[in-house]
Amino acid sequence: MERQWWHNKVAYQIYPKSFYDSNGDGIGDIPGIIQKLDYLQYLGADILWISPVYQSPLADQGYDISDYYQIDPRFGTMEDMDRLIAEAKKRRMYILMDLVINHCSDEHEWFQKAMADPEGEYGNFFYLADQKDGRPCNWRSYFGGSVWEPLPGTDKQYLHMFHKKQPDLNWENPKLRQAVYENINWWLKKGVAGFRLDAIINIKKALPMVDYPADRPDGMVNPGVMLAHAEGIGDFLKEMRDETFKKYQAFTVGEVFNDKPGELEAFIGEDGYFSSMFDFNETIIGGSPNGWYDSRPVTAEDYKAGCFGAQEKIGKLGFYSNIIENHDEPRGVSHYLPEGQVCDTSKKMLAGLYFMLRGLPFIYQGQEIGMENVEFQSIDQVDDISSLEEYQVALDAGRSPEEALQAVKRYSRDNARTPMQWNDNLYAGFTTGTPWLRENPNYRTINVEAQIEQEDSVLQFYRSLIALRKDPEYEDSLIYGACIPYLREQKNLMAYLRKGEKQTLLVMGNFQKELQKVKLPGAYDLVLLNNMDELTEMDEEICLKGWQYLILKMKTE
Ligand code: GLC
Ligand code: CA
């Protein structure tokens, strides 16, 4: 495999609205990110993915863009953005913008023009249909309700896969595609290193649009069913790559949930459409087509199967981007560790297990200090549109308000969107004003300042993981080596070998509170990492304490 500049890097996702507020208006901003670059460098992050800061009504927190060439004043100015790119460069860091091109905002000029003249040039930038013919298809939007909505002031309707304030762009129209590429190149010229591609699999619709069998009493169907019928997305993605990313050696990571069997190589193999895509295999475990209220908790065995399934699928074909959380998911430690067992040791184990898988590790803001889900007291404390929808879905299915709130607590996207916990000052040191979303009360004990001081903190453990992954000595195994499950059948043990040409490392975590014995595949030279002080050995066996995590460098024969 040809080596790329980003292979040995570590990525970090910033959700600007909740990261750091520099001017006291309660909303995080770009100058706030700049002020924290030294901290990110101290952590060891190189690639920074910035969730959207473009001009937006913020109906979906910036994933609804009304001008791709402007920064929203709440986040700062274009000068701030240029300064961020320059300051990052000084520190050898790379900025990734979020590329939201499946849809724009209904307040975007294109959509305004389409409303004014649906038969004109911009009508064809969207999917429009006559109202008199009824809904063209029974697809349900990701955020609930039909994907069809009347186009105000006209006798037309328009398609939105997400919120009704996020009309889908018509990728079948070459003019729209050119307008998108122009924007991408504009940002690349500015000096961004690449993009995270939002909801990208949705740009190709199954045409002509038809009904599929309903999967809920509302008579509609999950949009994923349509995606399974859509053919030919590769033509769009290839064209986009050739017209934009390729010329700049940009790094791109796709948000892809619904790839089809056999598509992986075209997507992220050598000369793929993108550099990488997220492994979401674990995030969908336990989910239910009925909604959050019907989901079940993830077990250690589920988690292991999810990770190994993805690793087997990709092999050495390319690089997945590995995560335990992002701005759309609950906090990883609250989601993957059993209730009542979330502590510094188990948090470090989970961190170490996903981080050393083959692929590019992404850290979501606050993950590195072990931030947890929020104990929302009532639905009024929840802001996110998808959580409010899921609350309603639970009520409609006959669940009590308490049960519905329970489901939202477990899965709400707001769990990840509370302010970053910098210190134990008021509002976790995030703002001097009033934060746009309430902080998690546990900031008094879980915060950056305290963990910088504390030698065995979760933060310091992340720093060790990052340092190890970047150590050129271990590039052979940790970056380019194969990932081979070890003792896969042993319950609540997740272990794997990272096997390079020169060296082999054994990574293992005891995913339970009880002790567990592990037979070693051979002798080892060195303990590279241990999330506990002690290590209990017997002949050819190691006895792992509850939640213990180890990386061993094996002896070469
Ligand atoms: C992606 C984003 C999510 C957003 C959606 C619509 O899934 O990560 O936050 O709501 O796309 O843009
Ligand atoms: Ca601000």
XYZ file of C-alpha atoms in Angstrom, residues 156-535:
380
model
C -44.867 22.098 -5.747
C -43.340 19.990 -3.010
C -39.640 19.303 -2.286
C -37.666 16.377 -0.920
C -35.688 16.445 2.350
C -34.009 13.300 3.689
C -33.294 15.087 6.972
C -35.146 18.073 8.497
C -37.574 20.105 6.393
C -35.126 22.976 6.723
C -32.567 20.808 4.891
C -33.780 20.414 1.279
C -31.842 17.756 -0.688
C -29.668 18.935 -3.552
C -30.266 17.339 -6.940
C -26.998 15.605 -7.801
C -28.420 14.435 -11.123
C -28.052 18.042 -12.295
C -24.497 18.676 -13.629
C -24.844 22.396 -12.866
C -25.408 21.672 -9.200
C -22.407 19.337 -9.153
C -20.171 22.011 -10.696
C -21.331 24.547 -8.115
C -20.419 22.099 -5.333
C -16.951 21.354 -6.787
C -16.244 25.041 -7.161
C -16.878 25.510 -3.468
C -14.705 22.546 -2.497
C -11.798 23.882 -4.554
C -12.243 27.323 -3.044
C -11.706 25.882 0.429
C -8.806 23.691 -0.668
C -7.084 26.741 -2.172
C -7.480 28.454 1.168
C -5.342 25.750 2.739
C -7.671 23.287 4.429
C -6.237 19.770 4.357
C -9.480 18.051 3.480
C -13.013 17.245 4.516
C -15.332 15.013 6.452
C -18.186 14.208 4.058
C -21.540 14.493 5.750
C -24.310 11.998 4.948
C -22.629 11.461 1.599
C -24.254 8.160 0.719
C -27.595 9.964 0.378
C -26.591 11.988 -2.692
C -27.728 9.157 -4.974
C -31.455 8.448 -4.878
C -33.135 5.347 -6.248
C -34.912 6.681 -9.329
C -37.689 6.730 -10.282
C -38.896 7.273 -6.724
C -41.297 4.558 -5.656
C -42.953 3.282 -2.465
C -41.408 0.445 -0.452
C -43.264 -1.731 2.083
C -44.051 0.321 5.191
C -42.103 -0.575 8.361
C -44.123 1.407 10.948
C -47.813 2.169 11.424
C -47.240 5.599 9.833
C -47.181 3.831 6.436
C -43.662 5.035 5.698
C -40.308 3.349 5.304
C -36.822 3.954 6.664
C -34.728 5.828 4.081
C -32.049 3.126 4.299
C -34.325 0.880 2.222
C -34.226 3.366 -0.626
C -30.427 3.582 -0.378
C -30.172 -0.174 -0.842
C -31.945 0.273 -4.193
C -29.893 3.270 -5.359
C -27.323 2.407 -8.024
C -24.481 4.434 -9.453
C -23.248 6.664 -6.649
C -19.700 5.825 -7.751
C -20.027 8.019 -10.839
C -20.713 11.074 -8.706
C -18.020 10.297 -6.158
C -15.378 9.601 -8.778
C -16.135 12.809 -10.597
C -15.977 14.787 -7.373
C -12.649 13.202 -6.393
C -11.087 13.949 -9.777
C -12.362 17.517 -9.947
C -11.352 18.428 -6.412
C -9.580 16.327 -3.740
C -7.161 14.521 -5.992
C -5.418 17.643 -7.203
C -4.639 18.640 -3.615
C -3.859 15.250 -2.063
C -6.621 16.152 0.346
C -7.580 13.832 3.162
C -11.264 12.883 3.037
C -13.329 10.777 5.389
C -16.832 9.722 4.483
C -19.816 9.386 6.771
C -21.053 6.186 5.172
C -23.649 4.029 6.895
C -25.093 2.077 4.017
C -22.328 0.801 1.770
C -23.204 -2.305 -0.205
C -21.253 -5.567 -0.072
C -18.157 -5.378 -2.235
C -18.127 -1.585 -2.448
C -15.391 -0.976 0.093
C -12.468 -1.133 -2.282
C -13.961 1.416 -4.675
C -14.700 3.710 -1.738
C -11.435 3.619 0.221
C -9.067 1.187 -1.473
C -5.995 2.408 -3.314
C -7.282 5.297 -5.472
C -10.698 5.123 -3.770
C -13.298 7.905 -3.793
C -12.222 8.913 -0.278
C -9.113 8.473 1.843
C -11.085 6.790 4.602
C -14.565 6.247 5.990
C -15.858 5.771 9.510
C -16.414 2.337 10.924
C -19.949 2.640 12.305
C -20.352 -1.092 12.794
C -20.436 -0.800 16.605
C -22.701 2.248 16.711
C -25.620 0.361 15.169
C -25.496 -2.615 17.568
C -28.644 -2.982 19.621
C -30.565 -0.477 17.474
C -34.173 -1.140 16.534
C -36.155 -0.115 13.452
C -38.906 0.955 15.850
C -36.873 3.719 17.434
C -34.587 4.420 20.387
C -37.114 3.269 22.970
C -36.849 -0.261 21.594
C -33.028 -0.487 21.550
C -30.990 -2.717 23.837
C -27.651 -2.046 25.588
C -24.424 -3.216 23.946
C -22.505 -6.077 25.571
C -18.764 -6.706 25.555
C -19.254 -9.574 23.127
C -21.301 -7.333 20.803
C -18.619 -4.702 20.875
C -15.870 -7.167 20.105
C -17.864 -8.722 17.256
C -18.549 -5.258 15.829
C -14.890 -4.224 15.806
C -13.573 -7.537 14.509
C -16.294 -7.747 11.862
C -15.214 -4.373 10.504
C -11.527 -5.268 10.698
C -12.117 -8.466 8.784
C -14.087 -6.668 6.145
C -11.372 -4.103 5.520
C -8.267 -6.238 6.104
C -5.344 -4.428 4.524
C -7.420 -2.938 1.748
C -7.529 0.528 3.241
C -7.904 2.503 6.457
C -11.125 2.808 8.385
C -11.490 5.767 10.730
C -12.181 4.397 14.203
C -14.323 6.114 16.824
C -16.187 5.429 20.032
C -18.338 8.550 19.758
C -19.042 11.715 17.781
C -21.543 14.583 17.857
C -24.364 12.233 16.773
C -23.747 9.496 19.321
C -23.997 9.140 23.079
C -20.695 9.249 24.974
C -18.723 6.070 24.212
C -17.938 5.247 27.845
C -21.635 5.464 28.796
C -22.701 3.488 25.738
C -20.218 0.607 25.576
C -19.381 0.045 29.254
C -22.041 -1.571 31.450
C -24.043 0.689 33.741
C -22.377 1.083 37.141
C -18.961 0.093 35.769
C -17.881 3.395 34.262
C -14.635 4.342 36.012
C -11.206 5.630 34.990
C -9.828 2.114 34.542
C -12.667 0.897 32.311
C -12.597 4.156 30.340
C -8.897 3.636 29.643
C -9.498 0.052 28.580
C -12.166 1.057 26.064
C -9.905 3.827 24.798
C -6.995 1.455 24.311
C -9.086 -1.203 22.582
C -10.497 0.958 19.809
C -7.432 3.159 19.479
C -5.029 0.396 18.503
C -7.269 -1.218 15.890
C -5.980 -0.887 12.365
C -7.092 2.472 10.943
C -7.033 6.125 11.799
C -8.164 6.917 15.358
C -10.522 9.874 15.838
C -11.080 11.397 19.271
C -14.233 13.429 19.861
C -13.870 16.500 22.083
C -14.084 15.598 25.770
C -13.605 11.888 25.071
C -9.977 12.275 26.088
C -11.026 13.236 29.624
C -13.718 10.570 29.803
C -16.795 12.792 29.497
C -20.041 10.906 30.176
C -23.716 11.024 29.228
C -25.952 13.575 30.921
C -28.672 12.879 33.482
C -31.364 14.958 31.764
C -34.097 15.668 34.336
C -36.791 16.491 31.797
C -37.301 16.666 28.050
C -37.164 20.491 28.264
C -33.424 20.217 28.833
C -32.980 18.559 25.455
C -32.313 20.711 22.384
C -31.490 18.269 19.570
C -34.188 17.829 16.902
C -33.656 14.097 16.482
C -33.983 13.505 20.250
C -37.264 15.407 20.383
C -38.534 13.312 17.480
C -37.488 10.038 19.142
C -39.224 11.148 22.348
C -42.434 11.524 20.377
C -41.925 8.169 18.625
C -41.687 6.502 22.048
C -44.855 8.210 23.286
C -46.715 7.265 20.086
C -45.696 3.658 20.660
C -47.449 3.789 24.031
C -44.438 4.359 26.282
C -44.845 6.533 29.368
C -43.117 9.951 29.465
C -40.581 8.496 31.952
C -39.769 5.615 29.618
C -39.509 7.976 26.667
C -37.127 10.215 28.612
C -35.100 7.154 29.585
C -34.579 6.332 25.891
C -33.579 9.887 25.100
C -31.102 9.907 28.000
C -29.415 6.824 26.648
C -29.138 7.838 23.002
C -29.540 11.611 22.720
C -27.062 13.435 20.517
C -27.018 16.153 23.193
C -25.027 13.805 25.422
C -22.043 14.653 23.260
C -22.965 18.293 22.756
C -22.763 19.644 26.309
C -19.951 22.168 26.846
C -16.386 20.907 26.921
C -15.245 20.628 30.541
C -12.112 22.746 30.858
C -11.937 23.286 34.627
C -14.087 23.400 37.763
C -15.103 27.061 37.392
C -18.709 28.043 36.731
C -20.009 26.463 33.488
C -16.976 24.191 33.378
C -14.815 27.089 32.198
C -16.490 26.932 28.794
C -17.936 30.439 28.842
C -18.193 33.526 31.027
C -21.783 33.988 29.815
C -24.623 31.466 29.881
C -23.899 28.310 27.872
C -26.321 27.582 25.012
C -26.746 24.041 26.399
C -26.449 23.123 30.079
C -23.118 21.689 31.148
C -22.832 18.216 32.668
C -22.768 18.692 36.477
C -19.879 16.215 36.771
C -17.468 18.875 35.426
C -16.276 19.484 38.985
C -14.475 16.146 38.950
C -14.109 15.503 35.208
C -12.199 18.368 33.592
C -9.054 19.106 31.603
C -7.257 21.200 34.220
C -7.507 18.513 36.913
C -6.399 15.782 34.520
C -3.352 17.680 33.337
C -2.192 17.670 36.972
C -3.106 14.069 37.686
C -0.474 11.629 36.516
C -2.782 8.621 36.066
C -5.765 10.470 34.579
C -7.716 9.373 31.533
C -6.204 12.328 29.685
C -2.659 11.173 30.427
C -3.585 7.689 29.261
C -4.800 9.104 25.938
C -1.525 10.991 25.639
C 0.347 7.699 26.088
C -1.806 5.965 23.483
C -1.183 8.766 21.007
C 2.546 8.869 21.692
C 2.811 5.123 21.193
C 0.882 5.131 17.947
C 3.109 7.908 16.619
C 6.359 6.297 17.725
C 8.218 5.444 14.476
C 9.538 2.337 16.231
C 6.040 0.810 16.115
C 4.870 2.066 12.745
C 5.522 -1.395 11.329
C 2.902 -2.998 13.572
C 0.578 -0.249 14.808
C 0.103 1.619 11.534
C 0.718 -0.917 8.789
C 0.487 -4.255 10.554
C -2.462 -6.627 10.245
C -5.076 -6.796 12.986
C -5.663 -10.426 13.977
C -8.213 -11.359 16.654
C -6.694 -13.425 19.476
C -8.693 -15.895 21.640
C -11.810 -14.551 20.033
C -14.051 -17.123 21.710
C -12.944 -16.238 25.235
C -15.866 -14.435 26.771
C -15.463 -10.766 27.756
C -11.885 -10.759 26.571
C -11.099 -8.531 23.622
C -7.601 -9.218 22.354
C -5.832 -8.844 19.041
C -2.399 -9.011 17.524
C -0.970 -6.162 15.496
C 1.391 -8.043 13.305
C 3.950 -6.163 11.251
C 6.867 -7.419 9.204
C 9.388 -6.950 12.022
C 7.328 -7.017 15.194
C 4.077 -8.195 16.749
C 2.175 -6.492 19.541
C -0.562 -8.066 21.618
C -3.364 -5.724 22.685
C -5.865 -6.974 25.255
C -8.621 -5.757 27.511
C -10.555 -7.621 30.185
C -14.060 -6.371 29.402
C -15.616 -7.270 32.788
C -15.229 -6.506 36.470
C -14.061 -10.031 37.399
C -10.492 -11.303 36.928
C -9.691 -13.359 33.885
C -6.746 -15.538 32.899
C -5.284 -15.188 29.440
C -2.941 -17.673 27.842
C -0.194 -15.905 25.921
C 0.730 -16.901 22.360
C 4.406 -16.893 23.362
C 6.963 -14.957 25.370
C 7.071 -11.171 25.420
C 9.876 -8.626 25.733
C 8.146 -5.570 26.983
C 4.960 -4.169 28.488
C 4.289 -1.098 26.346
C 1.164 0.029 28.158
C -0.813 -0.997 31.241
C -3.827 0.834 32.672
C -3.026 -0.510 36.174
C 0.046 -0.516 38.389
C 0.347 -4.239 38.740
C 0.670 -7.198 36.412
